[in-house]
CSV table of C-alpha atoms in Angstrom, one decimal:
chain,number,residue,atom,x,y,z
A,31,UNK,CA,-8.5,3.4,14.8
A,32,UNK,CA,-10.2,2.2,11.6
A,33,UNK,CA,-8.9,1.9,8.1
A,34,UNK,CA,-8.7,5.0,5.9
A,35,UNK,CA,-11.8,5.8,3.9
A,36,UNK,CA,-9.9,7.6,1.1
A,37,UNK,CA,-6.4,7.1,-0.2
A,38,UNK,CA,-5.5,8.6,-3.5
A,39,UNK,CA,-2.6,9.3,-5.9
A,40,UNK,CA,-2.7,13.0,-6.7
A,41,UNK,CA,-1.0,14.0,-10.0
A,42,UNK,CA,0.1,17.5,-10.9
A,43,UNK,CA,-1.5,18.5,-14.2
A,44,UNK,CA,-0.6,22.2,-14.1
A,45,UNK,CA,2.9,23.5,-13.4
A,46,UNK,CA,5.5,23.1,-10.7
A,47,UNK,CA,5.2,26.7,-9.7
A,48,UNK,CA,1.4,26.5,-9.4
A,49,UNK,CA,0.4,22.8,-8.9
A,50,UNK,CA,-3.1,21.5,-9.5
A,51,UNK,CA,-3.6,17.9,-8.6
A,52,UNK,CA,-5.9,15.5,-10.3
A,53,UNK,CA,-7.0,13.0,-7.6
A,54,UNK,CA,-6.7,9.4,-8.8
A,55,UNK,CA,-8.9,7.1,-6.7
A,56,UNK,CA,-9.5,3.3,-6.7
A,57,UNK,CA,-12.3,3.7,-9.2
A,58,UNK,CA,-12.0,1.9,-12.5
A,59,UNK,CA,-10.3,4.0,-15.2
A,60,UNK,CA,-8.0,5.9,-12.8
A,61,UNK,CA,-4.5,5.3,-14.0
A,62,UNK,CA,-1.2,6.7,-15.2
A,63,UNK,CA,0.2,5.9,-18.6
A,64,UNK,CA,3.5,6.5,-20.4
A,65,UNK,CA,4.3,7.0,-24.1
A,66,UNK,CA,7.0,8.4,-26.3
A,67,UNK,CA,7.1,10.0,-28.8
A,68,UNK,CA,3.3,10.5,-29.2
A,69,UNK,CA,2.0,13.6,-27.4
A,70,UNK,CA,-1.7,14.0,-28.2
A,71,UNK,CA,-3.1,11.1,-26.2
A,72,UNK,CA,-5.3,12.8,-23.6
A,73,UNK,CA,-8.5,11.3,-25.1
A,74,UNK,CA,-7.2,7.9,-26.1
A,75,UNK,CA,-8.7,4.8,-24.5
A,76,UNK,CA,-6.5,2.3,-22.8
A,77,UNK,CA,-7.2,-0.3,-25.5
A,78,UNK,CA,-6.1,2.0,-28.2
A,79,UNK,CA,-2.9,3.2,-26.5
A,80,UNK,CA,-0.1,3.3,-29.0
A,81,UNK,CA,3.1,1.2,-28.8
A,82,UNK,CA,6.3,2.7,-27.4
A,83,UNK,CA,9.1,1.5,-29.6
A,84,UNK,CA,12.1,0.4,-27.5
A,85,UNK,CA,15.5,2.0,-28.4
A,86,UNK,CA,17.5,0.3,-31.2
A,87,UNK,CA,20.5,0.2,-28.9
A,88,UNK,CA,21.0,1.2,-25.3
A,89,UNK,CA,18.3,2.7,-23.1
A,90,UNK,CA,16.2,5.9,-23.2
A,91,UNK,CA,13.8,7.7,-20.9
A,92,UNK,CA,10.1,7.4,-21.8
A,93,UNK,CA,9.5,11.1,-21.8
A,94,UNK,CA,5.7,11.7,-21.5
A,95,UNK,CA,3.3,10.7,-18.7
A,96,UNK,CA,-0.5,11.1,-18.5
A,97,UNK,CA,-3.0,10.8,-15.8
A,98,UNK,CA,-6.5,9.5,-16.5
A,99,UNK,CA,-9.6,9.7,-14.3
A,100,UNK,CA,-11.7,7.8,-16.9
A,101,UNK,CA,-10.7,5.5,-19.7
A,102,UNK,CA,-10.5,8.2,-22.4
A,103,UNK,CA,-10.4,11.2,-20.2
A,104,UNK,CA,-6.9,12.3,-19.3
A,105,UNK,CA,-4.3,15.0,-19.4
A,106,UNK,CA,-0.6,15.2,-19.3
A,107,UNK,CA,1.6,15.6,-16.2
A,108,UNK,CA,2.7,19.3,-16.0
A,109,UNK,CA,0.4,20.1,-18.9
A,110,UNK,CA,-0.5,23.6,-17.7
A,111,UNK,CA,-4.2,22.8,-17.4
A,112,UNK,CA,-6.7,22.2,-14.6
A,113,UNK,CA,-8.9,20.0,-16.7
A,114,UNK,CA,-8.9,16.5,-18.3
A,115,UNK,CA,-10.2,15.2,-21.6
A,116,UNK,CA,-10.9,17.8,-24.3
A,117,UNK,CA,-9.9,20.6,-22.1
A,118,UNK,CA,-6.8,18.8,-20.9
A,119,UNK,CA,-3.3,19.4,-22.2
A,120,UNK,CA,-0.3,17.6,-23.5
A,121,UNK,CA,2.4,16.6,-21.1
A,122,UNK,CA,5.8,18.2,-20.6
A,123,UNK,CA,8.9,16.3,-21.3
A,124,UNK,CA,9.9,14.6,-18.0
A,125,UNK,CA,12.5,16.6,-16.0
A,126,UNK,CA,12.8,16.4,-12.3
A,127,UNK,CA,12.9,20.2,-11.9
A,128,UNK,CA,9.2,19.5,-12.0
A,129,UNK,CA,9.5,17.9,-8.6
A,130,UNK,CA,5.9,18.6,-7.5
A,131,UNK,CA,5.0,15.6,-9.7
A,132,UNK,CA,2.6,13.6,-7.6
A,133,UNK,CA,1.7,12.6,-4.0
A,134,UNK,CA,0.0,9.8,-2.1
A,135,UNK,CA,-2.7,11.3,0.0
A,136,UNK,CA,-4.7,9.9,2.9
A,137,UNK,CA,-7.6,11.1,5.0
A,138,UNK,CA,-7.9,11.7,8.8
A,139,UNK,CA,-10.0,8.6,9.4
A,140,UNK,CA,-7.3,6.0,9.7
A,141,UNK,CA,-4.1,5.3,11.8
A,142,UNK,CA,-1.0,3.9,10.3
A,143,UNK,CA,0.8,1.1,12.2
A,144,UNK,CA,4.1,1.5,10.4
A,145,UNK,CA,5.7,3.6,7.7
A,146,UNK,CA,4.0,3.3,4.3
A,147,UNK,CA,5.8,1.8,1.3
A,148,UNK,CA,5.5,2.6,-2.4
A,149,UNK,CA,6.4,0.0,-5.0
A,150,UNK,CA,4.9,-1.6,-8.2
A,151,UNK,CA,3.7,-5.1,-9.0
A,152,UNK,CA,2.8,-6.8,-12.3
A,153,UNK,CA,-0.5,-8.1,-11.0
A,154,UNK,CA,-3.3,-7.2,-8.7
A,155,UNK,CA,-2.3,-10.3,-6.7
A,156,UNK,CA,0.9,-8.5,-5.9
A,157,UNK,CA,3.0,-11.5,-6.9
A,158,UNK,CA,6.7,-11.9,-6.4
A,159,UNK,CA,8.9,-10.6,-9.2
A,160,UNK,CA,12.0,-12.6,-10.3
A,161,UNK,CA,14.8,-10.1,-10.6
A,162,UNK,CA,16.2,-10.1,-14.2
A,163,UNK,CA,13.4,-12.5,-15.5
A,164,UNK,CA,12.8,-10.2,-18.5
A,165,UNK,CA,9.7,-12.1,-19.6
A,166,UNK,CA,6.8,-10.7,-21.4
A,167,UNK,CA,4.8,-10.7,-18.2
A,168,UNK,CA,7.2,-8.7,-16.1
A,169,UNK,CA,10.2,-7.2,-18.2
A,170,UNK,CA,9.3,-3.7,-17.3
A,171,UNK,CA,9.8,-4.3,-13.6
A,172,UNK,CA,12.2,-7.3,-13.5
A,173,UNK,CA,14.8,-5.6,-15.7
A,174,UNK,CA,17.7,-7.2,-17.4
A,175,UNK,CA,21.5,-7.2,-17.0
A,176,UNK,CA,22.3,-5.4,-20.2
A,177,UNK,CA,19.9,-2.5,-19.7
A,178,UNK,CA,19.4,-2.0,-16.0
A,179,UNK,CA,22.6,-3.3,-14.4
A,180,UNK,CA,24.3,-6.4,-13.0
A,181,UNK,CA,21.8,-6.4,-10.2
A,182,UNK,CA,18.8,-6.1,-12.5
A,183,UNK,CA,16.6,-3.1,-11.6
A,184,UNK,CA,13.2,-2.1,-12.7
A,185,UNK,CA,12.7,0.3,-15.6
A,186,UNK,CA,10.2,2.1,-13.5
A,187,UNK,CA,12.0,4.5,-11.0
A,188,UNK,CA,10.7,6.6,-8.2
A,189,UNK,CA,12.0,9.2,-5.8
A,190,UNK,CA,10.2,10.0,-2.6
A,191,UNK,CA,10.3,12.9,-0.1
A,192,UNK,CA,11.3,12.6,3.6
A,193,UNK,CA,8.4,14.3,5.3
A,194,UNK,CA,4.7,14.7,4.9
A,195,UNK,CA,3.3,17.8,3.1
A,196,UNK,CA,1.9,19.5,6.2
A,197,UNK,CA,5.5,19.6,7.5
A,198,UNK,CA,6.6,21.2,4.3
A,199,UNK,CA,6.3,20.4,0.6
A,200,UNK,CA,9.4,19.9,-1.5
A,201,UNK,CA,11.1,23.2,-2.5
A,202,UNK,CA,13.9,21.8,-4.6
A,203,UNK,CA,14.5,18.9,-7.0
A,204,UNK,CA,16.4,15.7,-6.0
A,205,UNK,CA,20.2,15.8,-6.0
A,206,UNK,CA,20.5,13.5,-9.0
A,207,UNK,CA,18.5,12.9,-12.1
A,208,UNK,CA,17.1,9.4,-12.6
A,209,UNK,CA,19.3,6.9,-14.5
A,210,UNK,CA,18.3,3.5,-15.8
A,211,UNK,CA,20.6,1.6,-13.5
A,212,UNK,CA,19.3,3.4,-10.3
A,213,UNK,CA,18.1,1.2,-7.5
A,214,UNK,CA,19.0,-0.4,-4.2
A,215,UNK,CA,18.0,-3.8,-3.0
A,216,UNK,CA,15.3,-3.7,-0.3
A,217,UNK,CA,14.0,-0.4,1.1
A,218,UNK,CA,15.2,3.0,0.0
A,219,UNK,CA,14.3,5.5,2.7
A,220,UNK,CA,15.0,9.2,2.5
A,221,UNK,CA,16.5,10.9,5.5
A,222,UNK,CA,13.7,12.4,7.6
A,223,UNK,CA,13.0,16.1,6.8
A,224,UNK,CA,13.2,18.1,3.6
A,225,UNK,CA,15.2,15.4,1.7
A,226,UNK,CA,14.6,13.4,-1.4
A,227,UNK,CA,16.4,10.1,-1.9
A,228,UNK,CA,19.9,10.9,-3.3
A,229,UNK,CA,19.3,8.5,-6.2
A,230,UNK,CA,16.1,7.2,-7.6
A,231,UNK,CA,14.9,3.7,-6.6
A,232,UNK,CA,13.7,1.0,-8.9
A,233,UNK,CA,10.2,-0.2,-8.1
A,234,UNK,CA,10.4,-4.0,-8.2
A,235,UNK,CA,7.6,-5.5,-6.1
A,236,UNK,CA,8.9,-6.8,-2.8
A,237,UNK,CA,12.5,-6.8,-4.1
A,238,UNK,CA,13.2,-3.0,-4.2
A,239,UNK,CA,10.8,-0.4,-2.9
A,240,UNK,CA,10.6,3.1,-1.3
A,241,UNK,CA,9.6,3.6,2.3
A,242,UNK,CA,8.6,6.7,4.3
A,243,UNK,CA,11.1,7.4,7.2
A,244,UNK,CA,8.6,7.1,10.0
A,245,UNK,CA,5.0,6.2,10.9
A,246,UNK,CA,2.8,9.2,9.9
A,247,UNK,CA,0.7,10.8,12.6
A,248,UNK,CA,-2.5,9.1,13.6
A,249,UNK,CA,-5.9,10.4,12.3
A,250,UNK,CA,-4.3,13.2,10.4
A,251,UNK,CA,-4.9,13.9,6.7
A,252,UNK,CA,-1.7,14.3,4.8
A,253,UNK,CA,0.3,13.4,1.8
A,254,UNK,CA,3.7,12.1,0.6
A,255,UNK,CA,5.4,13.5,-2.5
A,256,UNK,CA,6.7,11.1,-5.1
A,257,UNK,CA,8.2,11.4,-8.6
A,258,UNK,CA,7.9,8.5,-11.1
A,259,UNK,CA,10.3,8.1,-14.0
A,260,UNK,CA,10.1,5.5,-16.8
A,261,UNK,CA,12.8,4.0,-19.0
A,262,UNK,CA,12.9,1.6,-21.9
A,263,UNK,CA,15.8,-0.6,-23.1
A,264,UNK,CA,16.9,-2.3,-26.3
A,265,UNK,CA,16.9,-5.7,-24.5
A,266,UNK,CA,13.6,-5.3,-22.8
A,267,UNK,CA,11.2,-8.0,-23.8
A,268,UNK,CA,8.3,-6.2,-25.5
A,269,UNK,CA,4.7,-6.7,-24.2
A,270,UNK,CA,1.7,-4.8,-23.0
A,271,UNK,CA,2.7,-3.8,-19.5
A,272,UNK,CA,0.2,-2.9,-16.8
A,273,UNK,CA,2.2,-2.4,-13.6
A,274,UNK,CA,0.3,-1.8,-10.5
A,275,UNK,CA,1.6,1.4,-8.8
A,276,UNK,CA,1.0,0.7,-5.2
A,277,UNK,CA,0.9,2.3,-1.8
A,278,UNK,CA,1.4,-0.6,0.7
A,279,UNK,CA,0.4,0.4,4.2
A,280,UNK,CA,-0.7,-0.9,7.5
A,281,UNK,CA,-3.6,0.2,9.7
A,282,UNK,CA,-4.6,-0.7,13.2
B,942,UNK,CA,-11.4,1.0,2.3
B,943,UNK,CA,-13.5,-2.1,1.6
B,944,UNK,CA,-17.2,-2.3,2.2
B,945,UNK,CA,-18.2,-5.8,3.4
B,946,UNK,CA,-21.6,-6.4,2.0
B,947,UNK,CA,-22.2,-9.6,4.0
B,948,UNK,CA,-21.3,-7.8,7.3
B,949,UNK,CA,-23.4,-4.9,6.2
B,950,UNK,CA,-26.4,-7.2,5.7
B,951,UNK,CA,-25.8,-9.0,9.0
B,952,UNK,CA,-25.2,-5.7,10.8
B,953,UNK,CA,-28.6,-4.6,9.7
B,954,UNK,CA,-30.1,-7.6,11.6
B,955,UNK,CA,-27.9,-8.0,14.6
B,956,UNK,CA,-25.7,-5.5,16.5
B,957,UNK,CA,-22.8,-7.7,17.7
B,958,UNK,CA,-21.6,-4.9,20.0
B,959,UNK,CA,-24.5,-5.6,22.3
B,960,UNK,CA,-24.0,-9.4,22.5
B,961,UNK,CA,-21.9,-11.3,25.0
B,962,UNK,CA,-18.5,-12.3,23.8
B,963,UNK,CA,-18.6,-15.8,22.5
B,964,UNK,CA,-22.3,-15.9,21.7
B,965,UNK,CA,-21.9,-14.6,18.1
B,966,UNK,CA,-18.4,-15.7,17.3
B,967,UNK,CA,-18.9,-18.5,14.8
B,968,UNK,CA,-21.9,-16.8,13.1
B,969,UNK,CA,-20.2,-13.5,12.8
B,970,UNK,CA,-16.9,-15.0,11.5
B,971,UNK,CA,-18.6,-17.1,8.9
B,972,UNK,CA,-20.9,-14.3,7.8
B,973,UNK,CA,-18.2,-11.7,7.5
B,974,UNK,CA,-15.7,-14.1,6.0
B,975,UNK,CA,-12.8,-12.1,7.5
B,976,UNK,CA,-10.5,-12.4,10.5
B,977,UNK,CA,-11.1,-10.5,13.8
B,978,UNK,CA,-9.0,-9.9,16.9
B,979,UNK,CA,-10.1,-10.8,20.4
B,980,UNK,CA,-8.4,-9.6,23.6
B,981,UNK,CA,-8.4,-11.2,27.1
B,982,UNK,CA,-7.6,-9.4,30.3
B,983,UNK,CA,-6.1,-10.3,33.6
B,984,UNK,CA,-9.5,-9.7,35.3
B,985,UNK,CA,-11.2,-12.1,33.0
B,986,UNK,CA,-12.8,-9.6,30.6
B,987,UNK,CA,-12.8,-10.3,26.9
B,988,UNK,CA,-13.2,-7.7,24.2
B,989,UNK,CA,-13.9,-8.8,20.6
B,990,UNK,CA,-13.1,-6.5,17.7
B,991,UNK,CA,-16.7,-6.3,16.6
B,992,UNK,CA,-17.6,-4.9,19.9
B,993,UNK,CA,-15.5,-1.9,19.1
B,994,UNK,CA,-17.0,-1.1,15.7
B,995,UNK,CA,-18.0,2.5,15.4
B,996,UNK,CA,-20.4,1.6,12.6
B,997,UNK,CA,-21.6,-2.0,12.6
B,998,UNK,CA,-22.1,-1.9,8.9
B,999,UNK,CA,-18.4,-1.0,8.3
B,1000,UNK,CA,-16.2,-3.8,9.4
B,1001,UNK,CA,-13.1,-1.5,9.1
B,1002,UNK,CA,-14.4,0.9,11.7
B,1003,UNK,CA,-13.0,-0.9,14.8
B,1004,UNK,CA,-11.1,0.9,17.5
B,1005,UNK,CA,-7.9,-0.9,18.5
B,1006,UNK,CA,-6.2,2.4,19.5
B,1007,UNK,CA,-9.0,3.0,22.0
B,1008,UNK,CA,-9.1,-0.5,23.3
B,1009,UNK,CA,-7.6,-0.7,26.9
B,1010,UNK,CA,-4.1,-2.1,26.8
B,1011,UNK,CA,-3.6,-2.2,30.6
B,1012,UNK,CA,-4.3,-5.6,31.8
B,1013,UNK,CA,-4.4,-7.1,28.3
B,1014,UNK,CA,-2.7,-10.5,28.6
B,1015,UNK,CA,-3.7,-12.4,25.5
B,1016,UNK,CA,-4.7,-11.6,21.9
B,1017,UNK,CA,-6.3,-14.0,19.5
B,1018,UNK,CA,-6.9,-13.9,15.8
B,1019,UNK,CA,-10.1,-15.6,14.9
B,1020,UNK,CA,-10.1,-16.8,11.3
B,1021,UNK,CA,-13.1,-17.5,9.1
B,1022,UNK,CA,-11.9,-21.0,8.4
B,1023,UNK,CA,-12.2,-21.8,12.1
B,1024,UNK,CA,-8.5,-21.6,13.0
B,1025,UNK,CA,-7.3,-19.5,15.9
B,1026,UNK,CA,-3.9,-18.0,16.8
B,1027,UNK,CA,-3.1,-16.6,20.2
B,1028,UNK,CA,-0.2,-14.7,21.6
B,1029,UNK,CA,0.1,-13.9,25.3
B,1030,UNK,CA,2.1,-11.5,27.6
B,1031,UNK,CA,2.8,-11.3,31.3
B,1032,UNK,CA,2.8,-7.5,31.4
B,1033,UNK,CA,1.1,-4.5,29.8
B,1034,UNK,CA,1.7,-2.9,26.4
B,1035,UNK,CA,3.2,-5.9,24.7
B,1036,UNK,CA,0.5,-7.0,22.3
B,1037,UNK,CA,-0.5,-5.5,18.9
B,1038,UNK,CA,-2.5,-6.1,15.8
B,1039,UNK,CA,-2.5,-4.5,12.4
B,1040,UNK,CA,-3.7,-5.1,8.8
B,1041,UNK,CA,-1.7,-4.6,5.7
B,1042,UNK,CA,-3.4,-3.4,2.5
B,1043,UNK,CA,-2.5,-1.9,-0.8
B,1044,UNK,CA,-4.0,1.2,-2.5
B,1045,UNK,CA,-3.4,1.5,-6.3
B,1046,UNK,CA,-5.1,3.9,-8.7
B,1047,UNK,CA,-8.0,2.2,-10.4
B,1048,UNK,CA,-8.0,-0.8,-8.1
B,1049,UNK,CA,-9.5,-1.8,-4.8
B,1050,UNK,CA,-7.2,-4.5,-3.4
B,1051,UNK,CA,-8.5,-6.2,-0.2
B,1052,UNK,CA,-6.5,-6.9,2.9
B,1053,UNK,CA,-3.2,-8.7,2.3
B,1054,UNK,CA,-2.7,-9.9,5.8
B,1055,UNK,CA,-4.0,-9.5,9.4
B,1056,UNK,CA,-1.2,-9.7,12.0
B,1057,UNK,CA,-1.3,-10.1,15.8
B,1058,UNK,CA,1.9,-10.2,17.8
B,1059,UNK,CA,3.7,-10.0,21.1
B,1060,UNK,CA,7.0,-8.3,21.8
B,1061,UNK,CA,9.1,-10.2,24.3
B,1062,UNK,CA,12.2,-8.2,25.3
B,1063,UNK,CA,14.0,-4.9,25.0
B,1064,UNK,CA,15.6,-6.0,21.7
B,1065,UNK,CA,12.2,-6.1,20.1
B,1066,UNK,CA,12.0,-9.8,19.5
B,1067,UNK,CA,8.5,-10.9,18.9
B,1068,UNK,CA,6.2,-13.7,17.8
B,1069,UNK,CA,3.4,-13.2,15.3
B,1070,UNK,CA,0.4,-14.9,13.6
B,1071,UNK,CA,-0.9,-13.7,10.3
B,1072,UNK,CA,-4.1,-14.5,8.6
B,1073,UNK,CA,-3.8,-14.2,4.8
B,1074,UNK,CA,-7.3,-14.0,3.2
B,1075,UNK,CA,-8.2,-16.0,0.1
B,1076,UNK,CA,-7.4,-14.2,-3.2
B,1077,UNK,CA,-7.5,-14.8,-6.9
B,1078,UNK,CA,-4.1,-15.5,-8.4
B,1079,UNK,CA,-3.6,-15.0,-12.2
B,1080,UNK,CA,-1.4,-17.4,-14.1
B,1081,UNK,CA,0.8,-16.5,-17.2
B,1082,UNK,CA,-2.3,-16.5,-19.4
B,1083,UNK,CA,-4.3,-14.3,-17.0
B,1084,UNK,CA,-6.6,-17.2,-15.8
B,1085,UNK,CA,-7.6,-16.8,-12.2
B,1086,UNK,CA,-7.4,-19.5,-9.6
B,1087,UNK,CA,-8.5,-19.2,-6.0
B,1088,UNK,CA,-5.8,-19.4,-3.3
B,1089,UNK,CA,-7.4,-20.3,0.0
B,1090,UNK,CA,-7.0,-18.2,3.1
B,1091,UNK,CA,-4.4,-19.5,5.6
B,1092,UNK,CA,-3.2,-18.8,9.1
B,1093,UNK,CA,0.6,-18.5,9.4
B,1094,UNK,CA,2.5,-18.8,12.7
B,1095,UNK,CA,3.6,-18.5,15.2
B,1096,UNK,CA,6.8,-17.2,13.6
B,1097,UNK,CA,9.6,-15.0,15.1
B,1098,UNK,CA,9.9,-11.4,14.1
B,1099,UNK,CA,11.3,-8.2,15.5
B,1100,UNK,CA,9.2,-5.1,16.0
B,1101,UNK,CA,12.1,-2.9,14.9
B,1102,UNK,CA,12.0,-4.5,11.4
B,1103,UNK,CA,9.1,-6.7,10.6
B,1104,UNK,CA,10.1,-8.8,7.6
B,1105,UNK,CA,6.6,-10.1,6.8
B,1106,UNK,CA,5.3,-8.0,3.9
B,1107,UNK,CA,8.3,-5.7,4.1
B,1108,UNK,CA,6.5,-3.8,6.9
B,1109,UNK,CA,9.7,-2.6,8.5
B,1110,UNK,CA,9.7,-0.9,11.9
B,1111,UNK,CA,6.4,-0.8,13.7
B,1112,UNK,CA,5.1,2.5,14.9
B,1113,UNK,CA,5.6,1.8,18.6
B,1114,UNK,CA,3.9,4.9,19.8
B,1115,UNK,CA,1.0,4.5,17.4
B,1116,UNK,CA,0.5,0.9,18.5
B,1117,UNK,CA,1.1,1.6,22.2
B,1118,UNK,CA,4.0,-0.8,22.5
B,1119,UNK,CA,6.5,-0.5,25.4
B,1120,UNK,CA,9.5,-2.8,25.9
């Protein structure tokens, strides 16, 4: 079968009880951004995005997340709106009781050849990340010993669900809240069925990633639920970070 | 996901699905600038990927799943730089091909790798070739340099956990593999 025509990352802009997903495509300007403590950023262009100040000591969650379908046209995650831009809303503080956070979606055109993977890279060339490198080019994903653990994990965490949405969307939050040291080397795969990962996974390129538990059905439109959580740390080398949130997949 | 403008233009002039295998190979490969699979059968037949295109202007509309596996004895990967990799099997349902890609919001990332392979035994041991297309690699300052495409292989793998590209277990049913 051919490749998929449409894959997207659908982000919940309304509420957990009544989700409304903004479809982020491969078109320029489609992106997710994080900030803390600023709230009113739904019409701020990428080039004007404010700094996030790292904690003076220890680590902290970056509490607010936005989705943009054009450079200065966005809305917050769980912002109780169905619009973007001027009619958009401010994001809710991250909490994983809002488990209908986002989902990777694909159309009925293509056929997977293996289970899809979700991870993050620092460049569009999907280059290797050196664990613990903590350089300006990669500190957000490479981590450091003091902040993200002896085995240095990414500051960007994710939890993924163990079945496609047509088999049943998540109806409860993950067992554990994300913590900055979360992560497992290699693939983190939830048990097949209505299961989240027990702990969040750090997204660190080809070092640490999340994988769906099976190969999704051929030529069947579906989606895979995911929650992203971001942290910052006192020892994180500051820079402008543009991690590439990726769905890595095979087609036949 | 990608629209190949060169193939689209060539497809408007020539329909490769109607040509004999071999006649168009070099022209088609150079014009499209991508790798293609080609299968050989025990009765001498040969099917090239471009013959299975649903839409000749869409190079990603080929039909591996509908390509006969019975009698398939060899699978080639034809690369745009002229290199060829081939795997062969002595029985049916042992050969596969796949492409690995990435979707990311706001980006269109082309194919990472095109793999062909053969599974040898009930343990899943296999041999593979992968064509990695050329890509632009940024340095620390964001300057881009071109990394040329290359054919890797043959190299050993296991279909129950493909290490290349962190693919993991292949979808055996989806790919029609029996071992």
